[in-house]
Phi, psi and omega in degrees: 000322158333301202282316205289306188303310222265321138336313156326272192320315167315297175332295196280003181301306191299322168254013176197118202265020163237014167288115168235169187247117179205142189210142188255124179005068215270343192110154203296338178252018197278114197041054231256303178310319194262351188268332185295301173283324178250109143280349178277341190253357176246111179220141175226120198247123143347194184299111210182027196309318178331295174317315180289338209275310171306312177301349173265317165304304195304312190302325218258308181300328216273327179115358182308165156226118202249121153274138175254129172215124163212204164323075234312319169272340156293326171305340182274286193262346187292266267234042180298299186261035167280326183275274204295332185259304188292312171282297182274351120333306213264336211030099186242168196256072177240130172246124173278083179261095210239122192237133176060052157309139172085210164283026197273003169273323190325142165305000000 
């Protein structure tokens, strides 16, 4: 499901050039294909969601459309009022992508 969504995103990349990408440490392979061709359009700020989230509202104002993709639950609770002052107040067009809610991280 991951891989798929997020391939998706390469995807609306390919036809439409203000879809960007940020990701809080997802790993070295993660859309390895969309970082090699739009590299102006890829970004992985590391563990920082508080961050991607302001860094995304700005890219948004700008005219940009930014998917966000990190861990379902930092993407939720770290960074909740970031999401609610910066994203949704403004109501800005940033898609909130949260993957391996629960144990799917567990040994």
């Amino acid at each position: 499901m991951r891989k798929t969504s997020l391939n998706q995103i390469y995807e609306l990349a390919k036809v439409n050039d203000k879809i960007i990408f940020l990701g809080s440490d997802l790993g070295p392979d993660v859309l390895s294909q969309m970082k090699a061709e739009f590299s102006n359009r890829f970004f992985m700020e590391g563990i920082s969601e508080q961050h991607i989230i302001g860094m995304s509202a700005g890219l948004a104002m700008e005219g940009f459309i930014p998917y966000i993709n990190s861990i379902a639950p930092f993407l939720t609770r770290r960074c909740y009022e970031q999401v609610l002052v910066d994203l949704c107040l403004h109501d800005l067009p940033v898609r909130l992508i949260g993957n391996g809610g629960g144990a799917v991280y567990a040994p």
